[in-house]
Coordinates of C-alpha atoms and ligand atoms in Angstrom, one line a residue:
X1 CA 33.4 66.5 86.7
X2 CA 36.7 66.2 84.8
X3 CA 39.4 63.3 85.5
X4 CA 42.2 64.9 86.1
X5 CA 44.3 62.0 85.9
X6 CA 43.0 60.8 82.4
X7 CA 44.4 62.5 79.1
X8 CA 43.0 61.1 75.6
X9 CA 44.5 60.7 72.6
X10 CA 42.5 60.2 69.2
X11 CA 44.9 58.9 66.4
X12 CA 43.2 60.6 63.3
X13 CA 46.0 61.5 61.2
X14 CA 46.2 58.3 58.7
X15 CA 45.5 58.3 55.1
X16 CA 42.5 55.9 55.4
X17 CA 44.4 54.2 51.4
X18 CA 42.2 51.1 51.7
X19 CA 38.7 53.0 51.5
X20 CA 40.0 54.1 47.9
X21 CA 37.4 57.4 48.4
X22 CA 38.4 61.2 48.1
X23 CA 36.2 61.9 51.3
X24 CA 38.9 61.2 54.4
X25 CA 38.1 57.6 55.6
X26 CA 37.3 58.9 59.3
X27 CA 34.6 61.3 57.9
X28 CA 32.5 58.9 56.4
X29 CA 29.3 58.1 58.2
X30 CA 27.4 55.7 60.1
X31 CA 24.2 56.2 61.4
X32 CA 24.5 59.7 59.7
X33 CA 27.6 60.6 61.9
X34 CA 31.1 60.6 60.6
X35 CA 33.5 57.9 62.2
X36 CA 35.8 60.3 64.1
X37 CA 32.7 61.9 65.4
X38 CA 31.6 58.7 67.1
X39 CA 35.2 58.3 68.5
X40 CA 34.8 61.9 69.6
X41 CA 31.6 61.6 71.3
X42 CA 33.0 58.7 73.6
X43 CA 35.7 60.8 74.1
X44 CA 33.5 63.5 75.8
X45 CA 31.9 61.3 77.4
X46 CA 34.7 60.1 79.5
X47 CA 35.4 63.8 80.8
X48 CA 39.1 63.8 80.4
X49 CA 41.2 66.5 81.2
X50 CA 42.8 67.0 78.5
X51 CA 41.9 65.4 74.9
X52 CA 44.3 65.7 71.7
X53 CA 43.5 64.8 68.8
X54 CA 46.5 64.1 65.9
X55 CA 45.6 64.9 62.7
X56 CA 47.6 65.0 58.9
X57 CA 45.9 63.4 56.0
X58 CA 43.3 66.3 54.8
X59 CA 43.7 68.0 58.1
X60 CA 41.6 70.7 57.6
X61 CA 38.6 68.5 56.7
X62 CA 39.1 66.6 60.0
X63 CA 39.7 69.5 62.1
X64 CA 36.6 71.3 61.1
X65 CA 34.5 68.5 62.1
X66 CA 37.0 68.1 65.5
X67 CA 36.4 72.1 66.5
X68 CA 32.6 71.4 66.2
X69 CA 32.2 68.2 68.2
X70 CA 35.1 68.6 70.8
X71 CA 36.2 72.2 70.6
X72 CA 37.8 71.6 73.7
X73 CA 40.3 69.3 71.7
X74 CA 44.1 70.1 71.5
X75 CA 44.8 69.6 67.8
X76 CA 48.3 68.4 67.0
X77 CA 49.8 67.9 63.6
X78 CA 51.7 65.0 62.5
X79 CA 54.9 65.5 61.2
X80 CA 56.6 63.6 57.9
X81 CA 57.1 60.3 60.2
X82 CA 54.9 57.7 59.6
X83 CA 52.7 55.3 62.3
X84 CA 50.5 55.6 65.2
X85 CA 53.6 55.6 67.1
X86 CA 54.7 58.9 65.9
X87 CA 51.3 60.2 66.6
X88 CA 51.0 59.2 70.1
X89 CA 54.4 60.7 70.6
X90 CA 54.0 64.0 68.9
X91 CA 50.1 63.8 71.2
X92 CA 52.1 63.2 74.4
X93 CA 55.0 65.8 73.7
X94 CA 51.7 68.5 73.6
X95 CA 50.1 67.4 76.9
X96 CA 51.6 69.8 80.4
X97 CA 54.7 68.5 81.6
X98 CA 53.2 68.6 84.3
X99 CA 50.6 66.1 83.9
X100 CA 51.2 62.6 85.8
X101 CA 47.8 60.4 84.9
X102 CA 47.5 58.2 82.9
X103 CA 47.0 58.8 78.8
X104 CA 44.2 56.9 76.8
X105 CA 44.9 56.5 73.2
X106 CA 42.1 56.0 70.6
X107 CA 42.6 54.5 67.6
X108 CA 39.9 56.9 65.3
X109 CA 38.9 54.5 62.9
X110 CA 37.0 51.9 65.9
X111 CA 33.6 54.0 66.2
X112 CA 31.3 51.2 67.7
X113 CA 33.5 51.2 71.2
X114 CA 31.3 52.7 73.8
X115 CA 32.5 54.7 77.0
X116 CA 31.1 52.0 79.2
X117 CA 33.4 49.8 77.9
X118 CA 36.3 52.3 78.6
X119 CA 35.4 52.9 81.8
X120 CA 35.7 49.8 83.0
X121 CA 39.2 49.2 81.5
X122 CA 40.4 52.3 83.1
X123 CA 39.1 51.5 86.5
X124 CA 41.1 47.8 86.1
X125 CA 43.9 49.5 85.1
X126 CA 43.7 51.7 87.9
X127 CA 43.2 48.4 90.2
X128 CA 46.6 47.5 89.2
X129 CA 50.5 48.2 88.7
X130 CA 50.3 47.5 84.9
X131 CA 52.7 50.0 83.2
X132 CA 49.7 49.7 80.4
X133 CA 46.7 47.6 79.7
X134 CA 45.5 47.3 75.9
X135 CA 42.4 46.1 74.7
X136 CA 41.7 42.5 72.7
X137 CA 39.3 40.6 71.4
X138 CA 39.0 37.3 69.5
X139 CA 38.2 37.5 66.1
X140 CA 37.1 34.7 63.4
X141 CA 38.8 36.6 61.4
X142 CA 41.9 38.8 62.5
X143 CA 43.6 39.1 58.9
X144 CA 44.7 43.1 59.1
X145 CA 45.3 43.3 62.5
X146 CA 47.9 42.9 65.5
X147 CA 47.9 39.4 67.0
X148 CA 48.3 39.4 70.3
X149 CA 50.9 37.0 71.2
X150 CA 51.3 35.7 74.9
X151 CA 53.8 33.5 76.7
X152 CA 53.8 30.3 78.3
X153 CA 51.9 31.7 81.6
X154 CA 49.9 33.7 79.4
X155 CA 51.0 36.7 80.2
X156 CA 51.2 39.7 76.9
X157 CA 54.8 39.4 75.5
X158 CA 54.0 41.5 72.0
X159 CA 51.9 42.4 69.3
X160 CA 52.8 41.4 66.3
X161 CA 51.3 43.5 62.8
X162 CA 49.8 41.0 60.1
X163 CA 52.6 42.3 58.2
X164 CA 55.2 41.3 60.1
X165 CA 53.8 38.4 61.0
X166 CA 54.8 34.7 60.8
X167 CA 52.8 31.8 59.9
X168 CA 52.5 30.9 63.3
X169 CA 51.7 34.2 65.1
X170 CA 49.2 34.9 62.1
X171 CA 47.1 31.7 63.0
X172 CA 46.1 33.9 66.6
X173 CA 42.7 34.6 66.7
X174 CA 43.5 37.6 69.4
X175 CA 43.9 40.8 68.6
X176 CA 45.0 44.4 69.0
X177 CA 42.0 46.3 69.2
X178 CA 43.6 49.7 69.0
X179 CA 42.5 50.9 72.2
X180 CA 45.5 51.5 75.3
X181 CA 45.7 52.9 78.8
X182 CA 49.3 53.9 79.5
X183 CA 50.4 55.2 82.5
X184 CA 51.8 58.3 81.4
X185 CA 55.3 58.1 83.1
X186 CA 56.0 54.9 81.1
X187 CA 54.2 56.1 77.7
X188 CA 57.0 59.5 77.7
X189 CA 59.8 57.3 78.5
X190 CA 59.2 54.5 76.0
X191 CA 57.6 56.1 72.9
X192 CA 60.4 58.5 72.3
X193 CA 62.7 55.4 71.6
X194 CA 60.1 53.8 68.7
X195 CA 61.9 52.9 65.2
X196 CA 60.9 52.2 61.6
X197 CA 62.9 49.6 61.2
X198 CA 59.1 47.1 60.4
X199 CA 57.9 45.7 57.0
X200 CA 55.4 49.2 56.6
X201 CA 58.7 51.8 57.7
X202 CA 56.4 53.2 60.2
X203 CA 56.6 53.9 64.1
X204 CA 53.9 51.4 65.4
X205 CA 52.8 52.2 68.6
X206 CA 52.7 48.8 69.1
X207 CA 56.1 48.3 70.1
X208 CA 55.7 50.5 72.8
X209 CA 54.5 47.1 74.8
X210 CA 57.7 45.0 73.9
X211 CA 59.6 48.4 75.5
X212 CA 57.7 48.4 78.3
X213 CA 58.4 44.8 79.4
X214 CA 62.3 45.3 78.7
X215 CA 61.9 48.3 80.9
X216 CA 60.6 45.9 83.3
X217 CA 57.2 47.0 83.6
X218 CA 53.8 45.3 82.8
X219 CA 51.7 45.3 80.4
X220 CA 47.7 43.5 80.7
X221 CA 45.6 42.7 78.2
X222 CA 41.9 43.3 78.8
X223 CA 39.9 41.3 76.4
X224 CA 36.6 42.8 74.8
X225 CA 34.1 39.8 74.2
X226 CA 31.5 41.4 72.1
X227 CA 34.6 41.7 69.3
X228 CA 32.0 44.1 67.0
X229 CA 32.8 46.9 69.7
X230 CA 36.1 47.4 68.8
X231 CA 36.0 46.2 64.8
X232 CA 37.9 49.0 63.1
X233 CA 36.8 50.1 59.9
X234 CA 40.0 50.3 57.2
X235 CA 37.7 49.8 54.0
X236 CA 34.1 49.9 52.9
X237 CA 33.2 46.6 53.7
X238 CA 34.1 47.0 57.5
X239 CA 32.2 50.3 57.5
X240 CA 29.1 48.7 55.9
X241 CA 29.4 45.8 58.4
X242 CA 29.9 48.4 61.6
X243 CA 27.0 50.5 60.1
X244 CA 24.2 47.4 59.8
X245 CA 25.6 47.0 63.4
X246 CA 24.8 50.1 64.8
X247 CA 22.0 50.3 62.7
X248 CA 20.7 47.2 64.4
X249 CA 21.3 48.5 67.8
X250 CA 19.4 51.5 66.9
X251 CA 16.3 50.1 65.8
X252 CA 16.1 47.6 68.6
X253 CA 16.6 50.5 71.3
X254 CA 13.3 52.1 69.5
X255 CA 11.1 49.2 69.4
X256 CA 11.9 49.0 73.3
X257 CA 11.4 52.8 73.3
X258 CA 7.6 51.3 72.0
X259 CA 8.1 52.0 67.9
X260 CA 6.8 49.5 65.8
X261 CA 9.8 48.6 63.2
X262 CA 8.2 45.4 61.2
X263 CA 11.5 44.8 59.2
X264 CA 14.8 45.6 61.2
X265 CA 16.5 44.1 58.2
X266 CA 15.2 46.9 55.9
X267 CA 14.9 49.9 58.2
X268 CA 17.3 52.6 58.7
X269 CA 17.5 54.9 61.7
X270 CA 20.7 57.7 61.8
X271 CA 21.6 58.2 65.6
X272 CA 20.4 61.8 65.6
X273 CA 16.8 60.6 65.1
X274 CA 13.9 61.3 67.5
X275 CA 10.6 58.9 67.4
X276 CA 7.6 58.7 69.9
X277 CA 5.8 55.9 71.3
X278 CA 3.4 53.9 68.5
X279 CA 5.8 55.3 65.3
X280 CA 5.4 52.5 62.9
X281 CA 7.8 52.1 60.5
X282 CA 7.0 49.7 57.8
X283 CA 9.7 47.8 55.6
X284 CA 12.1 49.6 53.4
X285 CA 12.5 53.2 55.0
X286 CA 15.1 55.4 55.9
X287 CA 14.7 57.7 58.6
X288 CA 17.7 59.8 58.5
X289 CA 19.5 63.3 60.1
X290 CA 17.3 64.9 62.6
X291 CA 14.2 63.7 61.9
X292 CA 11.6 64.2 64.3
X293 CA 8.4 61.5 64.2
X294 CA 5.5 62.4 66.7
X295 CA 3.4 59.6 68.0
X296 CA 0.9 56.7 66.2
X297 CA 2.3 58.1 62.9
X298 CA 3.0 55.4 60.3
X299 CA 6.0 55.8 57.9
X300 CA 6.7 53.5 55.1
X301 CA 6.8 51.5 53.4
X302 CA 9.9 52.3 51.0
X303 CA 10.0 56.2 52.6
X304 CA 12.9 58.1 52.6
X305 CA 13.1 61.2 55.5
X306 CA 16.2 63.3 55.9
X307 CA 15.9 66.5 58.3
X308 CA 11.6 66.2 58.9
X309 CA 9.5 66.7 61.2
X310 CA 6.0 64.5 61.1
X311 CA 3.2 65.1 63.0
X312 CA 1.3 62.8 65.6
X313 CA -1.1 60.3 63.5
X314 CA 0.3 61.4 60.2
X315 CA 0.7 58.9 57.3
X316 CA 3.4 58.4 54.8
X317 CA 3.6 55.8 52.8
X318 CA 6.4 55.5 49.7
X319 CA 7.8 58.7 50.0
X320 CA 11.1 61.0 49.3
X321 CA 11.2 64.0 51.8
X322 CA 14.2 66.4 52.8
X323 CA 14.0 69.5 55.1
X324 CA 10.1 69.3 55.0
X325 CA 7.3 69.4 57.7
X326 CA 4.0 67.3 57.9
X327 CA 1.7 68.4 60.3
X328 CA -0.6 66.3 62.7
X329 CA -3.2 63.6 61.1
X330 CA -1.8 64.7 57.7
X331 CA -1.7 61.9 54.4
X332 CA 1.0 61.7 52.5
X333 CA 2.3 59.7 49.3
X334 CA 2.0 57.0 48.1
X335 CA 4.9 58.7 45.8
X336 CA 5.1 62.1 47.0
X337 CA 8.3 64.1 46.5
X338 CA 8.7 66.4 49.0
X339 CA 11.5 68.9 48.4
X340 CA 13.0 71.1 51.2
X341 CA 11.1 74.0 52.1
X342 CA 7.5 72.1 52.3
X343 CA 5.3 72.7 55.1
X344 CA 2.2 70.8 55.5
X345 CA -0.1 71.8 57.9
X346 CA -2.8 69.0 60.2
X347 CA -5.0 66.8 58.3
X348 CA -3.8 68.3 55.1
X349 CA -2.8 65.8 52.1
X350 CA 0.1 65.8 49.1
X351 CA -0.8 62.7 47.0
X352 CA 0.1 60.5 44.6
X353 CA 2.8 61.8 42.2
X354 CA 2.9 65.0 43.7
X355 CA 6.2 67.4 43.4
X356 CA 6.3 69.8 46.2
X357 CA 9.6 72.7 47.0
X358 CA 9.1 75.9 49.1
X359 CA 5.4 75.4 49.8
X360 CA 3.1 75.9 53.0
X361 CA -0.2 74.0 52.3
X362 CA -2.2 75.1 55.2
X363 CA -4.5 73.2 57.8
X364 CA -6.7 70.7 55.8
X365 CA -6.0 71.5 52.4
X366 CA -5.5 69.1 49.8
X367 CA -3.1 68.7 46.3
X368 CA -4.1 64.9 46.3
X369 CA -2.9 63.7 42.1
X370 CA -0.5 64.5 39.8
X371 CA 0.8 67.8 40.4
X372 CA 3.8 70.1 40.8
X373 CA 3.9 72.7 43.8
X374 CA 6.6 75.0 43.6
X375 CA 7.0 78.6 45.9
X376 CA 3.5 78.7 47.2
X377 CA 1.1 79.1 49.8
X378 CA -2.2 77.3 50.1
X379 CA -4.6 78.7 52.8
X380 CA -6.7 76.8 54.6
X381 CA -9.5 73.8 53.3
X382 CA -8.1 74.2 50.2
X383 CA -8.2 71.6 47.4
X384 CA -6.4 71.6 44.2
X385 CA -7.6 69.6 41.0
X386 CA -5.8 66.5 39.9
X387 CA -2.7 67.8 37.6
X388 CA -2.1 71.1 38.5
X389 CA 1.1 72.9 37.8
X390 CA 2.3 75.6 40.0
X391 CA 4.7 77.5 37.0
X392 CA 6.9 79.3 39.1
X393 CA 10.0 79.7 37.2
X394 CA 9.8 82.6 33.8
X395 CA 13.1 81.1 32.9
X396 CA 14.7 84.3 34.7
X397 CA 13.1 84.5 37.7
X398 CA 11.5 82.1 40.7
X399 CA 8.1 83.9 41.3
X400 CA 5.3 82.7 43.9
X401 CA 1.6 81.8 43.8
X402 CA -0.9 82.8 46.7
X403 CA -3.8 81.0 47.4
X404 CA -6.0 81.5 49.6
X405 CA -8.2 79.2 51.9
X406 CA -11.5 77.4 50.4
X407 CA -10.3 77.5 47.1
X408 CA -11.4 74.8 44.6
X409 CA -9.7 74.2 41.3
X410 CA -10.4 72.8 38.5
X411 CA -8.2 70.2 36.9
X412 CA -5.5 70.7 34.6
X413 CA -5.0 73.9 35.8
X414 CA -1.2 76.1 35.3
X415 CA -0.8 78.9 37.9
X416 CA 1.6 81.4 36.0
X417 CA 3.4 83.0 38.9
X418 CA 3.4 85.5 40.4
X419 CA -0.4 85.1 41.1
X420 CA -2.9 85.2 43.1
X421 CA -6.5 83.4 43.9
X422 CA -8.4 85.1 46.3
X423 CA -10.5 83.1 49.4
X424 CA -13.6 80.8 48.2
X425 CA -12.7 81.2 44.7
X426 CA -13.1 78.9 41.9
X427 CA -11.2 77.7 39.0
X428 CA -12.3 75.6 35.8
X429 CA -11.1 72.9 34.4
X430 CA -7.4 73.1 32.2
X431 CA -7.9 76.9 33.0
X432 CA -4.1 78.5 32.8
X433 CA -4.1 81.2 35.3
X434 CA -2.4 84.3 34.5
X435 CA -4.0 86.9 36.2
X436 CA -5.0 87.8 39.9
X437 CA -8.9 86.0 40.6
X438 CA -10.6 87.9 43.3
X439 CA -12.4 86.3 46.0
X440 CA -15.1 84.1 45.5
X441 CA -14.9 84.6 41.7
X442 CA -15.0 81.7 39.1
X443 CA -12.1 81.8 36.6
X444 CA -12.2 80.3 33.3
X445 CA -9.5 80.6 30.5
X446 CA -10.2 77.8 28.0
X447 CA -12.1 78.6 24.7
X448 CA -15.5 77.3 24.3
X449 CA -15.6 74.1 23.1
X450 CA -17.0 73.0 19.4
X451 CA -18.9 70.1 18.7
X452 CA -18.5 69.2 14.2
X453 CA -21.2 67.1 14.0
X454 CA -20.3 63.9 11.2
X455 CA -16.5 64.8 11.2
X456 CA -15.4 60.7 11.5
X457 CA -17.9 59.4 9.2
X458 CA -16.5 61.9 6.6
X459 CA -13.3 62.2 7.5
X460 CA -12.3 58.6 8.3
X461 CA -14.8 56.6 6.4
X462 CA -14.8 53.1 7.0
X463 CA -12.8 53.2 10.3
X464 CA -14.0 51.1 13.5
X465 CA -14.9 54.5 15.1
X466 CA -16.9 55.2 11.8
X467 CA -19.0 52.2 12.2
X468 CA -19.3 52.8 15.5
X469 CA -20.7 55.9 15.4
X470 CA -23.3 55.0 12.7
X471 CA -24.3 52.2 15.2
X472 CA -24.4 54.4 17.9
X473 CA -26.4 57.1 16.1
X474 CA -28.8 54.4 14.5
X475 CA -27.6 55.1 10.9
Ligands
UD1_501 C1 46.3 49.3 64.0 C2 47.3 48.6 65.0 C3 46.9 47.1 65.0 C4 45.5 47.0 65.5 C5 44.5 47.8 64.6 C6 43.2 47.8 65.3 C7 49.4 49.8 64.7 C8 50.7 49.8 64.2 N1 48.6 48.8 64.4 O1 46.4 48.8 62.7 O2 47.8 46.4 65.8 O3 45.1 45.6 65.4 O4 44.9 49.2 64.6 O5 42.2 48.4 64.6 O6 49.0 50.7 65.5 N2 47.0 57.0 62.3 C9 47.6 58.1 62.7 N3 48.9 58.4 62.2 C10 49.5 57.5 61.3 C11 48.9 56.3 61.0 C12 47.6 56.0 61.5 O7 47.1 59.0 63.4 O8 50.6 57.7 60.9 C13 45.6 56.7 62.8 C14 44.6 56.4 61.7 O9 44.0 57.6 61.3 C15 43.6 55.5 62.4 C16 44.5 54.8 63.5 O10 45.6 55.6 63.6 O11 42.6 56.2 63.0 C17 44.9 53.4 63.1 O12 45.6 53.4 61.9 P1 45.5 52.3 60.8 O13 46.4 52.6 59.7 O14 44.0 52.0 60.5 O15 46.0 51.0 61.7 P2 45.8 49.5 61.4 O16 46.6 49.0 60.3 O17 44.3 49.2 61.4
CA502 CA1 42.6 50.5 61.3

């Protein structure tokens, strides 16, 4: 059910300068989730009735990302004036006139805040007369943001930017967190009167609370106590520092969720991933995008997994894998590459230094050492030799190889594609296949081999191996 005395306002339209990064600062990601996306996703979560987000710096970028997560979302463009004040007034100036709630504005660059937290400062708001309540929090250190500077009685009298800050005021631990409820009656009639006239030339919505009280309303301050919540991220130190955060969370709701993470320290988990009960995750892995990990498999250590899907009781130890899937009771790595498009069915294996791309090893089949396996299909109890290279590519063209189930082949072997290797068949050792082998057949393409007997002891007389030979053959 939608509030339909709440409107929400996501300030997105900044530059983001102190990242230094040509990626907008509010798409970069924790957790695999861009910034404004987390801000959006509280957002919906809080079921207002109307949300706007402002947008301006690389506004196409952000409003891509803003029609996919909250299409819902008014999107308003920020003119040539500078500051969240400006934003908020141009957001407000797009809501219904007829709209009397009251308006929550979100600073987009705070993505930890959740909508718990939220909802209780609304319904204290609501308890009240305040014309506004802000959030705060204490910080160890506040340098960068708005001190929150009280009177006498304690009550809010302004916020002050670090910029235009004196000594005094900077000392405040308390800050602006970014985060305000305004009624909306008091928001229209104050924010239109904001100036410029600051140290950054901006229209800080800030002010609004020093033109509130002269107005003779209210203003509260509602202060946050677990101060990472509402951390905003302005360069890539905060973000890294929000991101270990979330990260930390993340991990911790899993092991309680019954997933074995020995090293929290060294494990990464993007929001979007999905594990079952008895997962262990061993130190040094990264289990990223959708990911999908069925239960008692063991991942890690130092394992890399964007966009898979593992099987129940699966192993993968040391391991790179994108867009790939791993069956049930399956074995894979140590140092297995597995590039998108690979598809390995239960109990089947990819080994040790093992390449594969575009692939579908079937149920119990095997490429256990050493070899590349590119566009191909492996049927079923399959094993291929140590050092096999799938050649797939003529240099014009990808082609594919077909194998069928029960093969055995030799070592060494090149499969020129396209090709094909018929069910039960066998291959030799180093054989490079070039042509179709029927079922059950044995192929062979090296040349006999020729023994010259007494080639060291004439042609390197007097080496080691020379002598050794002689030993050997009692000379
Ligand atoms: C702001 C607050 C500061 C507070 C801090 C909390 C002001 C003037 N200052 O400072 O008191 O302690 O947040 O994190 O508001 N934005 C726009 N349009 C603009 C400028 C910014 O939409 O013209 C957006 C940004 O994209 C960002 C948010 O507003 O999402 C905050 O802007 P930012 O420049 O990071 O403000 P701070 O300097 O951190
Ligand atoms: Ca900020």
């Amino acid at each position: 059910m939608a509030d339909a005395n709440l409107a929400i306002v996501v300030l997105a339209a900044g530059a983001g300068t102190r990242m230094k990064s040509a990626t907008p600062k509010l798409l970069h990601k924790l957790a695999g989730v861009t910034i404004v996306s987390h801000v959006l996703a509280t957002a919906r979560q809080l079921a207002a009735a109307h949300v706007v987000a402002v947008v301006r710096h690389e506004r196409d970028r952000l409003v891509e990302v803003i029609e996919v997560d909250l299409p819902e979302a008014l999107i308003v463009d920020q003119d040539d004036v500078p500051g969240t004040g400006r934003a908020v007034e141009l957001a407000v100036a797009a809501l219904p006139a007829s709209f009397a709630g009251e308006v929550l504005v979100l600073n987009g660059d705070v993505p930890l805040l959740d909508s718990d937290t939220l909802t209780r400062m609304i319904a204290r708001h609501r308890q009240g007369s305040a014309g506004a309540t802000l959030m705060t929090t204490s910080l160890d250190d506040p340098s960068g943001y708005g001190r929150i500077v009280r009177g006498n009685s304690g009550t809010l009298e302004a916020i002050v930017e670090h910029q235009d800050a004196s000594a005094d005021v900077l000392a405040l631990s308390e800050v602006n967190a970014g985060i305000y409820l305004f009624s909306g009656a008091h928001l229209r009639e104050s924010v239109g009167k904001l100036s410029t006239d600051n140290a950054q030339g901006e229209k800080y919505i800030t002010d609004v609370v020093g033109l509130l009280r002269e107005s003779g309303a209210t203003v509260e301050a509602w202060e946050v106590s677990h101060s990472w919540k509402v951390e905003g991220i302005n360069d890539r130190a905060q973000l890294a520092a929000a991101a270990a955060r979330l990260n930390a969370l993340i991990v911790r709701g899993w092991q309680l969720e019954g997933v074995t993470v020995i090293d929290p320290a060294s494990t990464w988990i993007d929001l979007q991933v999905q594990l079952a009960p008895d997962v262990e995750i061993r130190p040094g892995s990264q289990i990223l995008g959708a990911t999908v990990i069925g239960p008692g498999a063991m991942i890690g250590p130092d394992t890399t997994l964007l966009d898979c899907e593992v099987g129940a009781g699966s192993t993968v130890k040391r391991t790179d894998a994108t867009l790939s899937v791993i069956g049930e009771n399956a074995s894979v790595g140590p140092f297995s590459y597995l590039r998108p498009g690979t598809y390995l069915g239960d109990d089947g294996k990819i080994g040790t230094f093992v390449e594969t791309k575009n692939a579908r090893i079937g149920t119990g089949s095997k490429v256990p050492h050493l070899s590349y396996v590119g566009d191909a299909t492996i049927g079923e109890q399959s094993n291929i030799g140590a050092g096999t290279i799938f050649a797939n590519y003529d240099g014009v063209t990808k082609n594919s190889t077909d194998i069928g189930s029960h093969v055995r082949s030799g070592s060494h072997n090149v499969f020129v594609a396209p090709v094909s290797i018929g069910d039960g068949a066998y291959t030799g050792a180093g054989a490079v296949i070039r042509k179709d082998v029927p079922a059950g057949s044995m192929a062979l393409s090296v040349a006999p081999q020729r023994n010259m007997d007494g080639w060291v002891e004439k042609n390197r007389p007097g080496t080691a191996a020379a002598e050794a030979a002689k030993d050997s053959l009692g000379k």
